[in-house]
PDB file of C-alpha atoms in Angstrom:
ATOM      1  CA  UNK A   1      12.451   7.962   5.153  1.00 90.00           C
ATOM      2  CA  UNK A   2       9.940   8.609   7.957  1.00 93.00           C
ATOM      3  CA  UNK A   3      10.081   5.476  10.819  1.00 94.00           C
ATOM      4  CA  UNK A   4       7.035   3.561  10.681  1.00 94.00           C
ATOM      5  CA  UNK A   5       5.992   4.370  14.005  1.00 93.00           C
ATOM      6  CA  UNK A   6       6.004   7.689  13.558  1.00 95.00           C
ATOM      7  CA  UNK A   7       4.329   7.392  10.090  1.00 96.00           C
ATOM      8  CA  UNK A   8       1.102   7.927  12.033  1.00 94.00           C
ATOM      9  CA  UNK A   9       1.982  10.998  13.704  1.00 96.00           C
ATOM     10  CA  UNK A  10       3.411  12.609  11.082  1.00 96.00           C
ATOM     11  CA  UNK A  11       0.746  11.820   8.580  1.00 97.00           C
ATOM     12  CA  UNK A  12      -1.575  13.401  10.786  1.00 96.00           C
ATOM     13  CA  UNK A  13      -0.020  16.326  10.324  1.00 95.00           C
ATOM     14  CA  UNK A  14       0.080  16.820   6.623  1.00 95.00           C
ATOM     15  CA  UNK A  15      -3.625  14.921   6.132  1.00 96.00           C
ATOM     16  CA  UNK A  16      -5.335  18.281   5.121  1.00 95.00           C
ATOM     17  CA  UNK A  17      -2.193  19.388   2.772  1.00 95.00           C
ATOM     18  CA  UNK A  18      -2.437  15.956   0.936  1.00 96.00           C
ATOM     19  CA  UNK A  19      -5.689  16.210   0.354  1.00 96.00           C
ATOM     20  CA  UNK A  20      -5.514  19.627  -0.859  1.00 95.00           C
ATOM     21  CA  UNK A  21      -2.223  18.447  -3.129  1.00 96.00           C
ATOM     22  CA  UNK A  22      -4.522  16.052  -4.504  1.00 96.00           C
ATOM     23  CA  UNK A  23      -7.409  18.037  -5.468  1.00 95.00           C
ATOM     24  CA  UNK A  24      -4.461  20.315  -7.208  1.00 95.00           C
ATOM     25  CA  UNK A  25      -2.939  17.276  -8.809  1.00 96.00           C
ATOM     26  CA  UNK A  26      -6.714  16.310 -10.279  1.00 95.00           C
ATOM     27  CA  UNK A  27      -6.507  19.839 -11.953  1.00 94.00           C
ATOM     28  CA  UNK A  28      -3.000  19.769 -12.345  1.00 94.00           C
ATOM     29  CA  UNK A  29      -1.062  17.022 -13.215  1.00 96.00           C
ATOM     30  CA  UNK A  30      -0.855  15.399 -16.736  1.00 96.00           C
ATOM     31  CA  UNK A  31      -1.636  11.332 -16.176  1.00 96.00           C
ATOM     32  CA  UNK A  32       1.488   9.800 -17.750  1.00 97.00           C
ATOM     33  CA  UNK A  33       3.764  12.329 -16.754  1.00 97.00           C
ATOM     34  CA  UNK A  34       2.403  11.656 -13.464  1.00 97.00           C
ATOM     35  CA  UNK A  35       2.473   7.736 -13.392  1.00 97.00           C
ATOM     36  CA  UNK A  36       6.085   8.188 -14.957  1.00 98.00           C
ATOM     37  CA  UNK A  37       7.011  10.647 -11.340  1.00 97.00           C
ATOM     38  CA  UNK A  38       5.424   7.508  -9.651  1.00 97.00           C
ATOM     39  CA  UNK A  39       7.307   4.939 -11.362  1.00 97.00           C
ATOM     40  CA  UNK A  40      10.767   6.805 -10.819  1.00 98.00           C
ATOM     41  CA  UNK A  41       9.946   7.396  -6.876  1.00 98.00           C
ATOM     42  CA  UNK A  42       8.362   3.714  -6.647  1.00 97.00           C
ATOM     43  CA  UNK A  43      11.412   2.294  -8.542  1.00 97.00           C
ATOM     44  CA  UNK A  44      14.296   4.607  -6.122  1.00 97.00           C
ATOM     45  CA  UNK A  45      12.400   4.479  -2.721  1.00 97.00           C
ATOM     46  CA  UNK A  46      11.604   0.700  -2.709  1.00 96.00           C
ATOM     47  CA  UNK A  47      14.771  -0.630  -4.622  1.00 96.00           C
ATOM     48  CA  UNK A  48      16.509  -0.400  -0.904  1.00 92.00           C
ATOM     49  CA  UNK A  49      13.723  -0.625   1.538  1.00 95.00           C
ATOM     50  CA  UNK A  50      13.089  -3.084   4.301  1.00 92.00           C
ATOM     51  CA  UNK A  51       9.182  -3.675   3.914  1.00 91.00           C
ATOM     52  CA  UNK A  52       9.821  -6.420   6.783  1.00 88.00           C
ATOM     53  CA  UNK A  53      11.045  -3.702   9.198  1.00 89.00           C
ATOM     54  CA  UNK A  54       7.784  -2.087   8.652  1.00 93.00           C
ATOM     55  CA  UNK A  55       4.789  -4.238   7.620  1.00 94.00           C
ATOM     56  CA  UNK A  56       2.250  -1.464   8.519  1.00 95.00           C
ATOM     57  CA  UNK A  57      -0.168  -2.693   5.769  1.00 96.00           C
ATOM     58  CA  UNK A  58      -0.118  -5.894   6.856  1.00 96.00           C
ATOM     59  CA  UNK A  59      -1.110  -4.755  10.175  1.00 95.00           C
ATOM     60  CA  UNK A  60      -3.828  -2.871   9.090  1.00 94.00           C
ATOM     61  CA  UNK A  61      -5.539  -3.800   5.812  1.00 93.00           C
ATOM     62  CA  UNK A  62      -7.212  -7.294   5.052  1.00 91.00           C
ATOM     63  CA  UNK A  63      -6.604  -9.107   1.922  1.00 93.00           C
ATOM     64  CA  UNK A  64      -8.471 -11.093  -0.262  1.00 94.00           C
ATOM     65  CA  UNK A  65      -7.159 -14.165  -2.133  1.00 96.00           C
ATOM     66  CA  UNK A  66      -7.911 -15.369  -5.158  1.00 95.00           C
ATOM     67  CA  UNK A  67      -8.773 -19.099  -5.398  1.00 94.00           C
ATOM     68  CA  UNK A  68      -5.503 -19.922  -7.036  1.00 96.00           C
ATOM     69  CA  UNK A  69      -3.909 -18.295  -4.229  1.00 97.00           C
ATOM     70  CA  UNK A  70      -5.598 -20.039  -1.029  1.00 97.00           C
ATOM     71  CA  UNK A  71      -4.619 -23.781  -3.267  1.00 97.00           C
ATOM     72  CA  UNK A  72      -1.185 -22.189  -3.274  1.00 97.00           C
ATOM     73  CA  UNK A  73      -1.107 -20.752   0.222  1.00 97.00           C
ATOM     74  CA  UNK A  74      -2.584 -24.260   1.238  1.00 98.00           C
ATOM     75  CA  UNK A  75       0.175 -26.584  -0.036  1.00 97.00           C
ATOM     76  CA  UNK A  76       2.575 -24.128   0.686  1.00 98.00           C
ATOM     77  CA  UNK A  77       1.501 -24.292   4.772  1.00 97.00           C
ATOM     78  CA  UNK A  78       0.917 -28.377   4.007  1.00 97.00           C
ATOM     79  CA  UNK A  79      -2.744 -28.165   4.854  1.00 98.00           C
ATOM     80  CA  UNK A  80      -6.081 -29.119   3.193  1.00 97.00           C
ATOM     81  CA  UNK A  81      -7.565 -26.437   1.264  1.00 96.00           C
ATOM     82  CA  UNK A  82     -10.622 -27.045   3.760  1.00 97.00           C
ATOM     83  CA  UNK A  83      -8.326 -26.539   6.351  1.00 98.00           C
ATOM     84  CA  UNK A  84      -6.618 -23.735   4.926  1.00 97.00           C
ATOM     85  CA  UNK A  85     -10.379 -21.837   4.904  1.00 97.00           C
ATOM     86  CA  UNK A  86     -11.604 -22.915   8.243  1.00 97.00           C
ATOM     87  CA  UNK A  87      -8.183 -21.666   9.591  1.00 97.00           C
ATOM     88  CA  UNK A  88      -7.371 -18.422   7.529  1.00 97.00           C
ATOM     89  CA  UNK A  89     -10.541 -17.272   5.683  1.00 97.00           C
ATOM     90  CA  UNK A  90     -13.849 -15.966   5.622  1.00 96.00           C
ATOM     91  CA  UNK A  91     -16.174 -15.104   3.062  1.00 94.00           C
ATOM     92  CA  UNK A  92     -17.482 -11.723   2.340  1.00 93.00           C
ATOM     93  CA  UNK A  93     -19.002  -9.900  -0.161  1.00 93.00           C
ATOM     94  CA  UNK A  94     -15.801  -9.090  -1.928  1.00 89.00           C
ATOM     95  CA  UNK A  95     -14.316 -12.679  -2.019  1.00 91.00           C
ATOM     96  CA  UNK A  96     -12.249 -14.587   0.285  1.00 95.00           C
ATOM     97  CA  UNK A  97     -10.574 -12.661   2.910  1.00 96.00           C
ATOM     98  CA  UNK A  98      -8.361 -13.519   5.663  1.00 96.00           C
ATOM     99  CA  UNK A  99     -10.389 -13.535   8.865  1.00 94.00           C
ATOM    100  CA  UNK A 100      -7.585 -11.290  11.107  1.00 91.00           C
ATOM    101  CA  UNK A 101      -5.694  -8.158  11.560  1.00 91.00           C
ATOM    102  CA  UNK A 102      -2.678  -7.990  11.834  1.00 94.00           C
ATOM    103  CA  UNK A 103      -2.595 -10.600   8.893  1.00 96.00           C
ATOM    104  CA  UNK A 104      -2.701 -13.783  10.642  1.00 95.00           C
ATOM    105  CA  UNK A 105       0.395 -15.235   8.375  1.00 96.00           C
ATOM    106  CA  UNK A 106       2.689 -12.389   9.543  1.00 95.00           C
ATOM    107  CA  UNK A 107       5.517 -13.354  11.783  1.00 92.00           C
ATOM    108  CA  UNK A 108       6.682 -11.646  14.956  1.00 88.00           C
ATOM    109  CA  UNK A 109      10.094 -10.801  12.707  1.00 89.00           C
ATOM    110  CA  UNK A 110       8.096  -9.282  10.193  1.00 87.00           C
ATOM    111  CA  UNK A 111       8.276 -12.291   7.384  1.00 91.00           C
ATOM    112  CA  UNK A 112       5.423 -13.805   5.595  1.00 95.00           C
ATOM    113  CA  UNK A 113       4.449 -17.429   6.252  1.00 96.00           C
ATOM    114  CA  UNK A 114       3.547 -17.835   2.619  1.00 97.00           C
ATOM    115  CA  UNK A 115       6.079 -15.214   1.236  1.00 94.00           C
ATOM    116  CA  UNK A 116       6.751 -17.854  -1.611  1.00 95.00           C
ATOM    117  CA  UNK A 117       3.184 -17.994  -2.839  1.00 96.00           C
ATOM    118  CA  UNK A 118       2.235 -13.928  -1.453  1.00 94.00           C
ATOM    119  CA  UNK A 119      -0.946 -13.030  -3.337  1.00 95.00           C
ATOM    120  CA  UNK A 120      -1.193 -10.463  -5.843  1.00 94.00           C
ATOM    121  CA  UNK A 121      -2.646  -7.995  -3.708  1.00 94.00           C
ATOM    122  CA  UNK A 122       0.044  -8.061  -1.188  1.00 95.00           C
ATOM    123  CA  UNK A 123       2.787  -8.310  -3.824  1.00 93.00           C
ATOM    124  CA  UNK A 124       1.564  -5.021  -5.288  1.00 95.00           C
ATOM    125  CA  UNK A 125       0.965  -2.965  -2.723  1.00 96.00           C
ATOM    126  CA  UNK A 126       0.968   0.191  -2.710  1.00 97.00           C
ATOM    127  CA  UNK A 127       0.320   0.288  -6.687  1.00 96.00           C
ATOM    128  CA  UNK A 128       2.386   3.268  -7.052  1.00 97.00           C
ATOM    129  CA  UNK A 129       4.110   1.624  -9.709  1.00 96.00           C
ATOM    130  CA  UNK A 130       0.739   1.141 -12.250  1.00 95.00           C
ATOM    131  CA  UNK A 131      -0.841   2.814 -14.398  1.00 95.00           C
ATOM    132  CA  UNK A 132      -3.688   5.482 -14.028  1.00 95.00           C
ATOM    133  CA  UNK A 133      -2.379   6.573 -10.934  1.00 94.00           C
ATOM    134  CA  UNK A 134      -4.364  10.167 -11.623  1.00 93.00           C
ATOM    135  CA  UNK A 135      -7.222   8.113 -11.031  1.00 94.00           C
ATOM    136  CA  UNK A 136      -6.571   6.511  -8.087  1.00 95.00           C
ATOM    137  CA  UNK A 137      -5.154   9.626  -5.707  1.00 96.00           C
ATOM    138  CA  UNK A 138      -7.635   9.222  -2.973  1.00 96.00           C
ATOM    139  CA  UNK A 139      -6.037   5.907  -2.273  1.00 96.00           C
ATOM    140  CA  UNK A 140      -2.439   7.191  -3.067  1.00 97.00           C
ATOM    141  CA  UNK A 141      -3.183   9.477   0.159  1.00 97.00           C
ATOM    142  CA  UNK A 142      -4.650   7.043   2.591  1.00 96.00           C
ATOM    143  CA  UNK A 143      -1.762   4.533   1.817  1.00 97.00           C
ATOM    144  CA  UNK A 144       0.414   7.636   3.256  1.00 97.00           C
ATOM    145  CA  UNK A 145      -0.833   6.764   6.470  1.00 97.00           C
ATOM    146  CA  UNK A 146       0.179   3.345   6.473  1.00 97.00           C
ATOM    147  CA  UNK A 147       3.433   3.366   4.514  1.00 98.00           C
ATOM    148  CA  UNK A 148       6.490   5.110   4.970  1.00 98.00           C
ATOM    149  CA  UNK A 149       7.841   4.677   1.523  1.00 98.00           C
ATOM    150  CA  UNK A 150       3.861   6.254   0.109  1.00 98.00           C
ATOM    151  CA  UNK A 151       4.154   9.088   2.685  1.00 98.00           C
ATOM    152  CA  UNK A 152       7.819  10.046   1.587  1.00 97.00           C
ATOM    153  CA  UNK A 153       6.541   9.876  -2.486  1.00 97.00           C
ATOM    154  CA  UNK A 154       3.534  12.414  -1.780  1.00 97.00           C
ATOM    155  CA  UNK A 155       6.222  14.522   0.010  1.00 96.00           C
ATOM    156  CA  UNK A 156       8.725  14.636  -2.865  1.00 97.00           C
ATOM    157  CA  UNK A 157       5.819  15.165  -5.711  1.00 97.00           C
ATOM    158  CA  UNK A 158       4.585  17.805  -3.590  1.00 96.00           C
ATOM    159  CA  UNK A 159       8.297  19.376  -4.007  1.00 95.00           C
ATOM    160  CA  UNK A 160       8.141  18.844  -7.757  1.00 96.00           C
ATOM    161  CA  UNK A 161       4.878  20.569  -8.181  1.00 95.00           C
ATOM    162  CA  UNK A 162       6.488  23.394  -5.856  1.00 94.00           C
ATOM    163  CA  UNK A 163       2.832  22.609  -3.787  1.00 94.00           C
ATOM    164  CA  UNK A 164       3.002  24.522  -0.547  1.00 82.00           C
ATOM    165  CA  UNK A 165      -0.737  23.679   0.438  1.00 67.00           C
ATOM    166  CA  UNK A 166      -2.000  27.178   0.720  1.00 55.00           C
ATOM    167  CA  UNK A 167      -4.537  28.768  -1.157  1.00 48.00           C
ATOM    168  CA  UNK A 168      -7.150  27.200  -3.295  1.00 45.00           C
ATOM    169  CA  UNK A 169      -6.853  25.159  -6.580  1.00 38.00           C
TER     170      UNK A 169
END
């Protein structure tokens, strides 16, 4: 697996090729086979990785919380809900999001303050494990420049497919 802080580096280098895999993938690739490749390489690659010694995507993406989740986060952090809000969160067109980045509840060891109440987004992240993941490729490949464990999936589907990144599909 590819150190996080060279994940940006080495991204950089395959950025065009991934692209290009995905456009053969679209063309390609059946969907459930595909989301079953996923599943396996989700299911191996994260079943003994550290996402604490990384936290890239917590470093670089903002999340938004459902209201469930702030009333959660709240009592969890022994605040007002109010407080919570005016502390953590702003609102914006998509919902409630948390006002910083890096995430302002990630700790300088790489924890979570409110990794017993995490919201769904964060818990799921990078989604390689749903469904429909034909669908959602253009994501798949930006995740691989913010997570180690995304970059080093694209890398061993584009060995499956035998994709060298030449030619056009």
């Amino acid at each position: 697996m590819i150190e996080p802080s060279k994940l940006e580096q080495e991204f950089k280098k395959v950025e065009k090729q991934n692209y290009a895999f995905r456009a053969y993938l679209k063309n390609h690739a059946d969907s459930d086979e595909l989301d079953k490749q996923f599943l396996e390489l989700h299911n191996e690659l994260f079943k003994n990785y550290d996402c604490s010694k990384c936290r890239n995507c917590c470093k670089v993406y903002s999340i938004i919380l459902q209201e469930n989740e702030i009333e959660q986060a709240a009592k969890l952090l022994k605040v007002t809900k109010k407080e919570f809000m005016d502390k953590y969160m702003k609102i914006t067109v998509d919902g409630y999001e948390v006002k910083e980045k890096p995430c302002c509840f990630l700790t300088e060891n790489g924890g979570c303050k409110i990794e017993k109440c995490k919201p769904e987004e964060c818990r799921e992240y990078p989604f390689t494990n749903s469904p429909d993941r034909l669908f959602s490729l253009l994501s798949i490949v930006s995740f691989a420049s913010v997570c180690p464990v995304v970059f080093e999936m694209l890398e061993r589907l584009k060995e499956i497919y035998g994709f060298k990144g030449r030619g056009r599909y």
